[in-house]
Amino acid sequence: MYMNFFLYMSNSTLRQRRVETSGEAPEKPSNVDYYDDSKKHAIVPASSSSSHTIACGILTLLGTIVTFYKIWNPAEVVFDEVHFGKFAGYYLRRTYYFDVHPPLAKLMIAGAGWILGFDGHYDFANIGDRYLDHQVPYIGLRALPASINVASIWLMYEIMKESGYSVPVCVLSTALYIFDNAMVTQNRLILLDAALVGFMLATIYCYVRFRKLRHVPFSTSWWGWLLGTGVFMAFTVSVKMVGLFLVGLIGISVVYDLWMLLDIKRGLSMGQFAKHFYARAFSLMFVPAVVYLFWFYVHFAILNQSGPGDSFMSTRFQDTLKNSPLKMAALEVHYGDEITIRHKDTNAYLHSHDLHYPLRYEDGRVSSKGQQVTAVMEPNENCYWRIKPTNDTTYTVEDGEPRLVKNGDIIQLEHVVTGTNLLTHDVASPYMPTNEEITTVPLDVRYDETLFKIIFEEDNDDTILETHMTSFRLIHEDTKVAVWAHNQKLPEWGLEHLEVNGNKNAIDKTNYWSAQEIKGKDPAEINAHKANKELGHMPFIKKFIELQTKMIAHNAGLTKPHPYQSTPITWPFMVRGVSYWSHEESRSQIYLTGNLFGWYLSVGGLAVFAGVLLADVLARRRGIEPIEQPVRHRLVQSAGFFVVGWALHYFPFFLMGRSLFLHHYLPAAAINYLVLGAMYQFMFVDGIDCPVSVGGRGRVTKAEVNWKVWTAVIVTILLQVAMFVYLAPLTYGLPMTLEQVQGHQLLSGWKLQYGKL
């Protein structure tokens, strides 16, 4: 087909499109299947031949052997098994942890550990720790991602088969995936990527099956594959947030699909179109959202004990966890208590001392020359403030018990050491002329200017102020500014403390403070009889939103340099791999790198697709049709779908500021093998099997597969296998000599261990 294309381009007798317009009937809408208007009867796709079944079975068996080969080696912690094995242990101990990835794959690993009798006692502390020393069923844990990889092999074949490709092309894409060193390395360890790639391929497979049923909409099978697409798409996002790239792929495809259905030539009424729209909205938006939320509901339900992830979450979130140290340190605050107050954003304590602002600052502005109010990182006696009610409120309630401080109360804060009240007024702060100066005044003056409203972060009128647990803003009643601190230090006259001022943006998220210590009260003694303190309540949706926000922010903040990080532009060419594990005595090492032959050939496949598409567009502008209509539609609709999938899983990484590694390219690399198979079909196979869709109307055509096709496929696979075998010591962690290590460093950017004397 590829050679024919260029012969067509050079042939002076090329078929010309009709250019006459008078009396011409409206053009029938194009489809993936070829339409022949003279054939009105429905044609069902030819049933899959036994050759497909045999080929898929053999490749799946072969893939199982390749994936599980020496899966017990090394019997040590490898690369990010230190994280994901540890997280599985937290689930088994029901201990709260924090991670930037959604929970599904980690829940699956924990489930495998529970089945294998693992109790989560080992914390996967360091790369190189011996599993046998800690009785960890690591082979069984690794078997889960390895099994998913085998399922991915089956899915690779089935995607190509259901897309209408011939047996040798299906064999090609699948075999290239099987013998890709990066896929084998990554997908047989206790990591998340096997599930990510597996669910991604399952989504694509379901969507292909759904599209094949477009001529029989709303049938049971049509609904089944549409819902399957939504469910597996949600599973993909539930493994890693980069699953959103897959959402983009399916979203673009569905929008295009709906746009074509909206065409009046399709003959659909607006009511019928609405049914199509709502079916897709329900299956591909509502259902995935519910599934995604479900895994977080399970996540929160299991992790109900305080753990290492507490510090990432808000105090209210921590209040919902059993045995929370923060909760056991919490005390209710009453009027008359002397408390320290810490700013949440800077972790600095509100402070004052018997020093005054200079009358005139360096820029010529003047101050009130009032007592300085600053913030310090370490609390001292000057950090205690007595919390007082307004003049018309008593310190106690009717039964004589101390009155609790509640959300929305109007209060005064007295600086205990100097005996002065906190105040802000319309005088510019030292560093920010737009913000107000914070100072203190004697107890019996300027009463109205010393009143502050305490507003909790969780705006509930019945909430009481607790140390450590309650975040609040102090809003000045007179000027409506918020007491605020920032990291800029004052000059020597302010002892280089942090500046505190009145922020006119009263709703800024950095305005929050929390009470820390109550003078003269010991939380351990007071709470000793409260070992079973009632847990706080936080609605699921608020916990979900908080965790999502923390995950996204923390992931974006992973910018610390790493010796094996790389840039996206280098990934298709494997300029730099990643060292996962090494053993000095045997020079064994696991080094992540793809199959050089397969990845470079895949890049070539993308280039061929772009070149063919460009040449076809130019030819069609001149009224020449070098590619037959059925073949063009298969090229654009199927190969084009794969190319868009590759692009969406690759180019967004160029916009990310976090540290990136070669393994981030693996989903795109898997899709690239689908693209390559589609281009082999175009280059070496004459014609296509058509139609492939159920109920498709059109001329039946059959692809011509000859010995040349098989020769091209077999030669390609043999070269892929040869490169795989050569790089196998880096994939399986096999012993090597010094010369072998040096011989395997094929690119200058590869940093293999023990390559020098």
XYZ file of C-alpha atoms in Angstrom, residues 47-684:
638
model
C -16.221 -13.288 12.246
C -12.699 -13.417 13.614
C -10.735 -16.258 12.130
C -9.142 -19.016 14.117
C -5.770 -17.564 13.129
C -6.496 -14.526 15.300
C -7.378 -16.754 18.251
C -4.271 -18.902 17.845
C -1.953 -15.920 17.377
C -3.384 -14.072 20.381
C -3.125 -17.172 22.564
C 0.494 -17.854 21.607
C 1.514 -14.232 22.172
C -0.231 -14.086 25.542
C 1.574 -17.253 26.646
C 4.864 -15.874 25.372
C 4.217 -12.592 27.147
C 3.526 -14.448 30.396
C 6.911 -16.163 30.184
C 8.767 -12.946 29.377
C 7.016 -10.997 32.147
C 7.323 -13.591 34.915
C 10.876 -14.724 34.080
C 12.951 -14.519 37.276
C 10.316 -12.339 38.934
C 11.850 -13.304 42.285
C 15.086 -11.520 41.323
C 16.212 -9.428 43.045
C 14.853 -10.446 46.425
C 15.366 -6.860 47.524
C 13.451 -3.591 47.476
C 13.700 -2.007 44.016
C 13.228 1.687 43.163
C 9.762 3.026 44.120
C 8.773 -0.222 45.809
C 9.985 1.733 48.849
C 6.895 3.921 48.452
C 4.136 1.741 47.068
C 4.952 -1.311 49.159
C 4.968 0.943 52.203
C 1.611 2.468 51.229
C 0.093 -1.002 50.897
C 1.305 -1.702 54.427
C -0.412 1.432 55.693
C -3.718 0.166 54.294
C -3.241 -3.147 56.039
C -2.527 -1.346 59.334
C -5.290 1.216 58.610
C -2.775 4.018 59.162
C -3.328 7.319 57.388
C -0.669 8.304 54.831
C -0.377 10.923 52.108
C 0.563 10.406 48.468
C 0.195 12.460 45.291
C -1.472 9.576 43.421
C -5.106 8.388 43.704
C -5.624 5.184 45.679
C -6.847 2.435 43.327
C -3.590 0.693 42.372
C -2.300 0.927 45.952
C -5.549 -0.577 47.217
C -5.061 -3.426 44.734
C -1.527 -4.055 46.021
C -2.809 -3.962 49.604
C -5.571 -6.423 48.658
C -2.974 -8.792 47.203
C -0.935 -8.458 50.388
C -3.977 -9.251 52.535
C -4.710 -12.379 50.472
C -1.062 -13.454 50.827
C -1.166 -12.982 54.612
C 1.025 -9.876 54.718
C 0.159 -7.713 57.727
C 1.989 -4.564 56.637
C 4.562 -4.773 59.426
C 7.526 -4.016 57.128
C 7.906 -0.413 55.980
C 10.008 -0.968 52.804
C 12.518 1.452 54.256
C 15.402 1.417 51.765
C 16.251 0.277 48.254
C 18.307 -2.889 48.618
C 16.683 -4.145 51.854
C 16.264 -7.927 51.724
C 12.655 -9.070 51.618
C 13.432 -12.476 53.099
C 14.779 -10.861 56.260
C 11.326 -9.384 56.877
C 9.104 -12.271 55.644
C 7.513 -10.162 52.901
C 5.611 -12.125 50.198
C 7.203 -9.958 47.535
C 6.840 -12.486 44.699
C 3.087 -12.544 45.171
C 2.970 -8.751 45.381
C 4.972 -8.453 42.150
C 2.729 -11.035 40.519
C -0.178 -8.561 40.580
C 1.379 -5.937 38.255
C 2.939 -8.717 36.197
C -0.488 -10.280 35.674
C -1.896 -6.914 34.653
C 0.923 -6.630 32.126
C -0.085 -9.986 30.648
C -3.650 -8.687 30.357
C -2.223 -5.613 28.593
C -0.577 -7.919 26.047
C -3.949 -9.505 25.296
C -5.517 -6.059 25.055
C -2.869 -4.861 22.587
C -3.774 -7.708 20.252
C -7.513 -7.306 20.686
C -7.412 -3.550 20.074
C -5.661 -4.090 16.765
C -7.936 -6.979 15.811
C -11.154 -5.151 16.652
C -9.871 -2.105 14.760
C -9.829 -4.224 11.594
C -6.138 -4.984 11.185
C -4.789 -8.188 9.679
C -3.214 -10.996 11.684
C 0.452 -10.141 10.963
C -0.105 -6.508 11.948
C -1.817 -7.542 15.203
C 1.082 -9.880 15.881
C 3.565 -7.082 15.191
C 2.140 -4.506 17.625
C 1.688 -7.111 20.355
C 5.145 -8.658 19.959
C 6.820 -5.260 20.025
C 5.043 -4.541 23.311
C 6.015 -7.952 24.754
C 9.693 -7.469 23.966
C 9.952 -3.895 25.156
C 12.475 -3.745 27.979
C 10.883 -0.744 29.648
C 7.456 -2.394 29.787
C 8.884 -5.577 31.304
C 11.028 -3.696 33.820
C 8.304 -1.363 35.004
C 5.342 -3.724 34.944
C 6.694 -6.578 37.077
C 7.622 -4.549 40.144
C 5.442 -3.290 42.982
C 4.637 -0.075 41.124
C 1.569 1.658 39.696
C 2.391 1.818 35.991
C 1.201 -1.681 35.078
C -2.287 -0.788 36.296
C -2.098 2.616 34.581
C -1.215 1.139 31.181
C -3.568 -1.824 31.623
C -6.629 0.287 32.425
C -5.706 2.730 29.655
C -5.638 -0.084 27.088
C -8.870 -1.526 28.508
C -10.525 1.864 28.009
C -9.331 2.094 24.410
C -10.485 -1.478 23.753
C -13.961 -0.794 25.151
C -14.252 2.394 23.137
C -13.252 0.622 19.914
C -15.894 -2.040 20.604
C -18.438 0.701 21.313
C -17.639 2.507 18.060
C -18.103 -0.722 16.135
C -21.703 -0.797 17.359
C -22.555 2.745 16.276
C -24.978 1.422 13.643
C -27.015 -0.354 16.345
C -27.261 2.371 19.021
C -28.865 1.729 22.411
C -28.582 -2.030 22.061
C -27.487 -4.007 25.121
C -23.961 -4.450 23.763
C -23.765 -0.775 22.795
C -24.605 0.250 26.366
C -22.242 -2.363 27.794
C -19.175 -1.195 25.889
C -20.029 2.473 26.458
C -20.316 1.945 30.218
C -17.166 -0.198 30.135
C -15.324 2.727 28.562
C -16.460 5.035 31.361
C -15.603 2.582 34.139
C -12.110 1.748 32.880
C -11.452 5.411 32.160
C -12.266 6.134 35.812
C -9.995 3.264 36.877
C -7.154 4.822 34.885
C -7.539 8.218 36.553
C -7.907 6.432 39.906
C -4.381 5.050 39.477
C -2.586 8.250 38.474
C -3.784 11.740 37.665
C -2.098 11.490 34.256
C -5.070 9.296 33.411
C -6.720 12.626 32.629
C -4.826 12.484 29.322
C -6.954 9.453 28.460
C -10.060 11.411 29.438
C -8.943 13.999 26.903
C -8.605 11.339 24.198
C -12.048 9.870 24.803
C -13.506 13.354 25.202
C -12.170 14.536 21.846
C -13.433 11.370 20.165
C -16.907 11.732 21.685
C -17.166 15.407 20.753
C -16.248 14.518 17.159
C -18.752 11.655 17.230
C -21.545 13.937 18.461
C -20.637 16.586 15.918
C -21.047 14.033 13.128
C -24.363 12.856 14.577
C -25.587 16.449 14.651
C -25.224 16.648 10.862
C -28.718 16.841 9.371
C -27.606 14.390 6.671
C -27.541 11.709 9.360
C -31.302 12.015 9.597
C -31.473 12.259 13.384
C -34.095 14.442 15.013
C -32.980 16.680 17.882
C -34.754 14.330 20.253
C -32.731 11.382 18.954
C -29.534 13.414 19.108
C -30.348 14.357 22.715
C -30.609 10.653 23.601
C -27.125 10.082 22.178
C -25.786 13.071 24.092
C -27.319 12.052 27.433
C -26.192 8.449 27.033
C -22.594 9.552 26.572
C -22.808 12.167 29.330
C -24.123 9.586 31.775
C -21.659 6.852 30.826
C -18.534 8.957 30.310
C -19.040 11.736 32.872
C -21.415 10.737 35.671
C -20.371 7.077 35.993
C -16.591 7.822 35.966
C -17.086 10.547 38.565
C -18.958 8.141 40.851
C -16.321 5.430 40.375
C -13.491 7.872 41.071
C -15.201 9.129 44.228
C -15.875 5.554 45.336
C -12.173 4.670 45.569
C -11.540 7.694 47.772
C -14.482 6.703 49.946
C -12.839 3.287 50.413
C -9.508 5.031 51.012
C -10.909 7.144 53.851
C -12.921 4.255 55.298
C -9.826 2.069 55.632
C -7.343 4.716 56.780
C -9.051 5.731 60.018
C -5.971 5.700 62.278
C -3.547 8.573 62.770
C -0.349 8.162 60.777
C 2.505 9.852 58.913
C 0.101 11.623 56.554
C -1.563 13.650 59.310
C 0.691 16.668 58.943
C -0.335 17.203 55.308
C -3.980 17.631 56.245
C -6.013 20.279 58.024
C -6.638 20.098 61.750
C -10.301 19.325 61.131
C -9.327 16.393 58.925
C -6.929 15.119 61.598
C -9.749 15.382 64.126
C -11.526 12.538 62.289
C -8.630 10.080 62.813
C -8.317 7.740 65.773
C -5.406 8.280 68.164
C -4.484 11.607 66.620
C -1.686 13.238 68.689
C -3.042 16.595 67.666
C -6.456 15.727 69.034
C -4.999 14.469 72.313
C -3.128 17.782 72.647
C -6.254 19.836 71.990
C -7.900 21.847 74.774
C -11.010 23.991 74.752
C -10.227 27.693 75.093
C -12.139 29.734 77.664
C -12.259 33.460 78.226
C -9.462 34.454 80.572
C -7.064 31.800 79.221
C -3.562 32.933 78.318
C -2.702 31.414 74.937
C 0.010 31.412 72.302
C -1.181 32.069 68.747
C 0.620 30.663 65.686
C 0.259 31.841 62.095
C -0.519 28.873 59.811
C 1.332 30.113 56.735
C 4.638 31.106 58.378
C 4.426 28.946 61.555
C 5.456 32.075 63.481
C 3.960 33.090 66.846
C 2.189 36.384 67.511
C 4.571 38.371 69.728
C 5.007 41.783 71.322
C 7.634 43.469 73.483
C 8.357 46.795 75.110
C 9.968 48.272 72.015
C 8.366 50.833 69.722
C 8.189 51.464 65.995
C 10.571 54.246 64.861
C 8.851 57.570 64.314
C 10.069 57.738 60.710
C 10.931 54.855 58.360
C 13.727 54.917 55.773
C 11.296 55.854 52.985
C 10.138 58.923 54.927
C 6.789 57.550 56.099
C 5.875 58.021 59.742
C 4.489 55.529 62.241
C 2.370 55.837 65.360
C 5.495 55.087 67.400
C 3.392 52.481 69.162
C 4.514 49.233 70.780
C 5.781 46.728 68.263
C 3.747 43.621 67.436
C 5.807 41.041 65.528
C 6.016 37.301 64.880
C 8.754 34.932 66.065
C 9.554 31.359 65.133
C 10.134 30.155 68.703
C 7.533 30.998 71.400
C 8.548 32.723 74.643
C 6.890 34.615 77.478
C 6.207 37.555 75.193
C 3.971 35.308 73.044
C 1.167 34.876 75.594
C -2.116 36.712 75.013
C -5.078 36.760 77.370
C -8.322 36.314 75.496
C -11.035 38.595 76.868
C -14.743 39.110 76.133
C -16.293 42.472 75.325
C -17.471 44.713 78.180
C -21.056 43.465 77.907
C -20.068 39.776 78.169
C -19.042 37.936 81.338
C -16.155 35.526 81.741
C -18.492 32.810 83.024
C -21.875 31.363 82.126
C -24.856 31.192 84.469
C -23.684 28.094 86.349
C -20.293 29.643 87.035
C -18.372 27.606 84.474
C -15.814 29.483 82.345
C -17.313 30.748 79.104
C -16.052 29.013 75.958
C -14.773 31.029 72.992
C -16.983 30.389 69.954
C -16.975 31.167 66.286
C -18.071 34.747 65.572
C -17.325 36.071 69.077
C -16.055 39.633 69.494
C -12.898 39.514 71.626
C -9.966 41.499 72.951
C -6.395 40.175 73.120
C -4.298 41.442 76.017
C -0.535 41.071 75.812
C 0.182 39.512 79.187
C 3.748 40.731 79.813
C 3.178 44.406 78.947
C -0.473 44.594 80.002
C -1.658 46.199 76.750
C -4.453 45.389 74.283
C -3.913 44.458 70.641
C -4.998 47.221 68.244
C -4.829 48.127 64.582
C -5.583 51.514 63.071
C -5.341 53.518 59.884
C -1.570 53.918 59.970
C 0.630 52.275 57.340
C 2.610 49.197 58.365
C 6.447 49.284 58.241
C 6.836 47.431 54.928
C 3.430 47.681 53.268
C 1.905 51.149 52.924
C -1.401 49.580 51.846
C -1.685 47.473 55.018
C -2.344 48.738 58.532
C 0.036 48.890 61.452
C -0.587 46.459 64.314
C 0.315 47.749 67.775
C -0.903 47.655 71.379
C -2.363 50.325 73.689
C -3.016 50.578 77.435
C -6.041 48.671 78.717
C -8.300 51.626 79.385
C -8.024 53.520 76.099
C -9.420 53.286 72.537
C -11.748 50.423 73.452
C -13.599 50.208 70.122
C -10.313 49.922 68.200
C -9.222 46.894 70.244
C -12.150 44.697 69.266
C -11.607 41.771 66.888
C -14.063 39.237 65.530
C -12.810 35.662 65.579
C -13.945 33.755 62.472
C -13.164 30.056 62.170
C -12.034 28.470 58.916
C -14.949 26.070 59.249
C -17.789 28.572 59.470
C -20.072 26.864 61.972
C -21.720 28.980 64.669
C -21.707 26.115 67.186
C -17.980 25.451 66.909
C -15.792 26.224 69.904
C -12.163 27.285 69.837
C -9.697 24.456 70.531
C -5.933 24.619 70.650
C -4.201 23.054 67.618
C -7.507 22.076 66.023
C -9.224 25.357 65.133
C -7.969 27.733 62.448
C -9.314 31.257 62.641
C -9.008 34.793 61.312
C -8.908 37.875 63.521
C -10.949 40.575 61.778
C -10.717 44.092 63.181
C -14.217 45.349 63.955
C -13.455 48.977 63.123
C -11.391 48.782 59.899
C -12.258 45.187 58.785
C -8.629 44.222 58.143
C -7.254 40.796 59.144
C -4.281 40.279 61.438
C -1.601 38.802 59.162
C 2.087 37.879 59.117
C 4.551 37.269 56.309
C 8.150 36.109 55.968
C 9.851 39.498 55.533
C 12.019 40.350 58.510
C 12.039 43.729 60.198
C 15.322 45.720 60.499
C 17.441 45.765 63.628
C 14.985 48.058 65.398
C 12.498 45.147 65.184
C 15.072 42.539 66.262
C 14.704 40.956 62.788
C 11.344 39.474 63.754
C 8.720 38.899 61.060
C 6.373 41.762 60.292
C 2.732 41.557 61.433
C 0.209 43.918 59.871
C -3.462 44.395 59.058
C -4.223 42.774 55.693
C -6.943 44.636 53.782
C -7.655 41.432 51.861
C -9.527 39.989 54.811
C -10.483 36.743 53.019
C -6.933 35.836 51.998
C -6.180 32.169 52.738
C -2.954 33.130 54.507
C -4.784 35.083 57.248
C -5.377 32.030 59.454
C -3.982 31.498 62.955
C -4.405 28.784 65.567
C -4.143 28.681 69.352
C -1.282 26.438 70.486
C -0.730 26.385 74.236
C -2.756 27.490 77.257
C -0.579 28.692 80.094
C -0.885 26.553 83.214
C -2.819 23.720 81.539
C -1.296 20.314 80.725
C -3.156 18.600 77.828
C -1.761 15.165 78.723
C -3.130 15.418 82.262
C -6.463 16.916 81.270
C -7.020 14.471 78.390
C -5.730 11.389 80.227
C -9.278 10.246 80.934
C -10.327 11.079 77.379
C -8.458 8.314 75.561
C -11.599 7.643 73.599
C -12.376 11.244 72.777
C -15.228 11.543 70.363
C -13.967 11.756 66.811
C -14.713 14.852 64.836
C -16.899 14.699 61.763
C -16.014 15.970 58.319
C -18.277 15.321 55.323
C -16.777 12.973 52.750
C -16.937 15.501 49.930
C -14.965 18.056 51.977
C -12.321 15.446 52.821
C -12.160 14.520 49.138
C -11.758 18.130 47.972
C -9.093 18.828 50.594
C -7.081 15.748 49.641
C -7.383 16.481 45.904
C -6.132 20.018 46.481
C -3.186 18.775 48.554
C -2.326 16.080 45.983
C -2.259 18.510 43.070
C -0.272 21.143 44.975
C 2.266 18.651 46.316
C 2.723 16.976 42.924
C 3.411 20.352 41.313
C 5.964 21.024 44.035
C 8.111 17.960 43.264
C 10.831 20.067 41.672
C 13.875 18.849 43.604
C 16.624 17.870 41.126
C 17.290 14.142 40.674
C 20.330 12.552 38.987
C 18.110 10.427 36.734
C 15.456 12.963 35.820
C 15.025 13.757 32.137
C 13.102 16.053 29.835
C 10.213 14.934 27.600
C 12.055 15.801 24.394
C 14.572 13.029 25.157
C 12.094 10.258 25.992
C 11.307 8.822 22.537
C 15.069 8.518 21.957
C 15.908 7.198 25.450
C 18.761 9.633 25.963
C 18.688 8.907 29.707
C 17.291 5.956 31.630
C 16.757 5.414 35.354
C 18.802 3.243 37.703
C 16.360 1.173 39.788
C 18.626 -1.197 41.707
C 22.201 -2.410 41.765
C 24.399 -5.003 43.437
C 28.094 -4.193 43.538
C 29.647 -7.674 43.876
C 27.948 -9.147 40.798
C 27.587 -5.825 38.948
C 23.908 -6.729 38.648
C 21.576 -3.816 38.077
C 18.097 -2.957 36.922
C 18.174 0.033 34.608
C 15.003 1.335 33.015
C 15.353 1.820 29.299
C 13.111 0.903 26.417
C 13.937 -1.266 23.436
C 16.058 1.018 21.286
C 14.991 -0.608 18.032
C 11.270 -0.570 18.808
C 11.161 2.990 20.163
C 13.163 4.453 17.280
C 11.054 2.539 14.772
C 7.907 3.838 16.480
C 9.100 7.409 16.059
C 9.557 6.567 12.396
C 5.969 5.343 12.284
C 4.764 8.711 13.541
C 6.854 10.459 10.901
C 5.407 8.250 8.155
C 1.858 8.981 9.336
C 2.515 12.730 9.264
C 4.177 12.516 5.857
C 1.433 10.428 4.271
C -1.294 12.657 5.672
C 0.441 15.795 4.429
C 1.026 14.336 0.956
C -2.586 13.187 0.768
C -3.898 16.613 1.747
C -1.732 18.307 -0.881
C -2.785 15.824 -3.555
C -6.463 16.236 -2.735
C -6.095 19.995 -3.085
C -5.173 19.298 -6.705
C -8.154 17.026 -7.184
C -6.070 13.856 -6.964
C -7.028 10.917 -4.739
C -3.907 8.771 -4.252
C -5.502 6.724 -1.459
C -8.725 4.808 -1.865
C -11.583 6.113 0.224
C -11.924 3.061 2.542
C -8.185 3.005 3.210
C -8.088 6.748 3.876
C -10.909 6.473 6.396
C -9.176 3.624 8.196
C -5.935 5.607 8.227
C -7.527 8.783 9.595
C -10.119 7.266 11.916
C -8.051 4.442 13.404
C -4.377 5.407 13.069
C -5.355 9.030 13.645
C -7.117 8.050 16.876
C -3.947 6.292 18.060
C -1.750 9.257 17.092
C -3.950 11.666 19.048
C -3.743 9.270 22.001
C 0.051 9.246 21.783
C 0.199 13.048 21.535
C -2.113 13.573 24.521
C -0.008 11.214 26.641
C 3.236 12.930 25.627
C 3.040 16.662 24.910
C 1.348 17.768 28.185
C 4.540 16.818 30.037
C 6.294 19.730 28.326
C 4.080 22.049 30.380
C 4.924 20.482 33.746
C 7.431 22.063 36.089
C 7.967 19.028 38.333
C 10.809 16.516 38.043
C 10.101 13.987 35.284
C 11.487 10.566 34.423
C 11.525 8.166 31.497
C 8.762 5.993 32.974
C 6.303 8.853 32.482
C 6.503 8.094 28.748
C 5.382 4.447 29.000
C 1.653 4.981 28.290
C 2.577 6.975 25.181
C 5.113 4.316 24.173
C 2.451 1.596 24.399
C 0.076 3.589 22.177
C 2.945 4.257 19.767
C 3.132 0.520 19.050
C -0.513 0.682 17.987
C 0.371 3.548 15.636
C 3.287 1.569 14.230
C 1.062 -1.439 13.543
C -1.430 0.785 11.733
C 1.350 2.181 9.546
C 2.646 -1.327 8.712
C -0.876 -2.163 7.562
C -0.862 0.917 5.330
C 2.640 0.307 3.960
C 2.658 -3.444 3.396
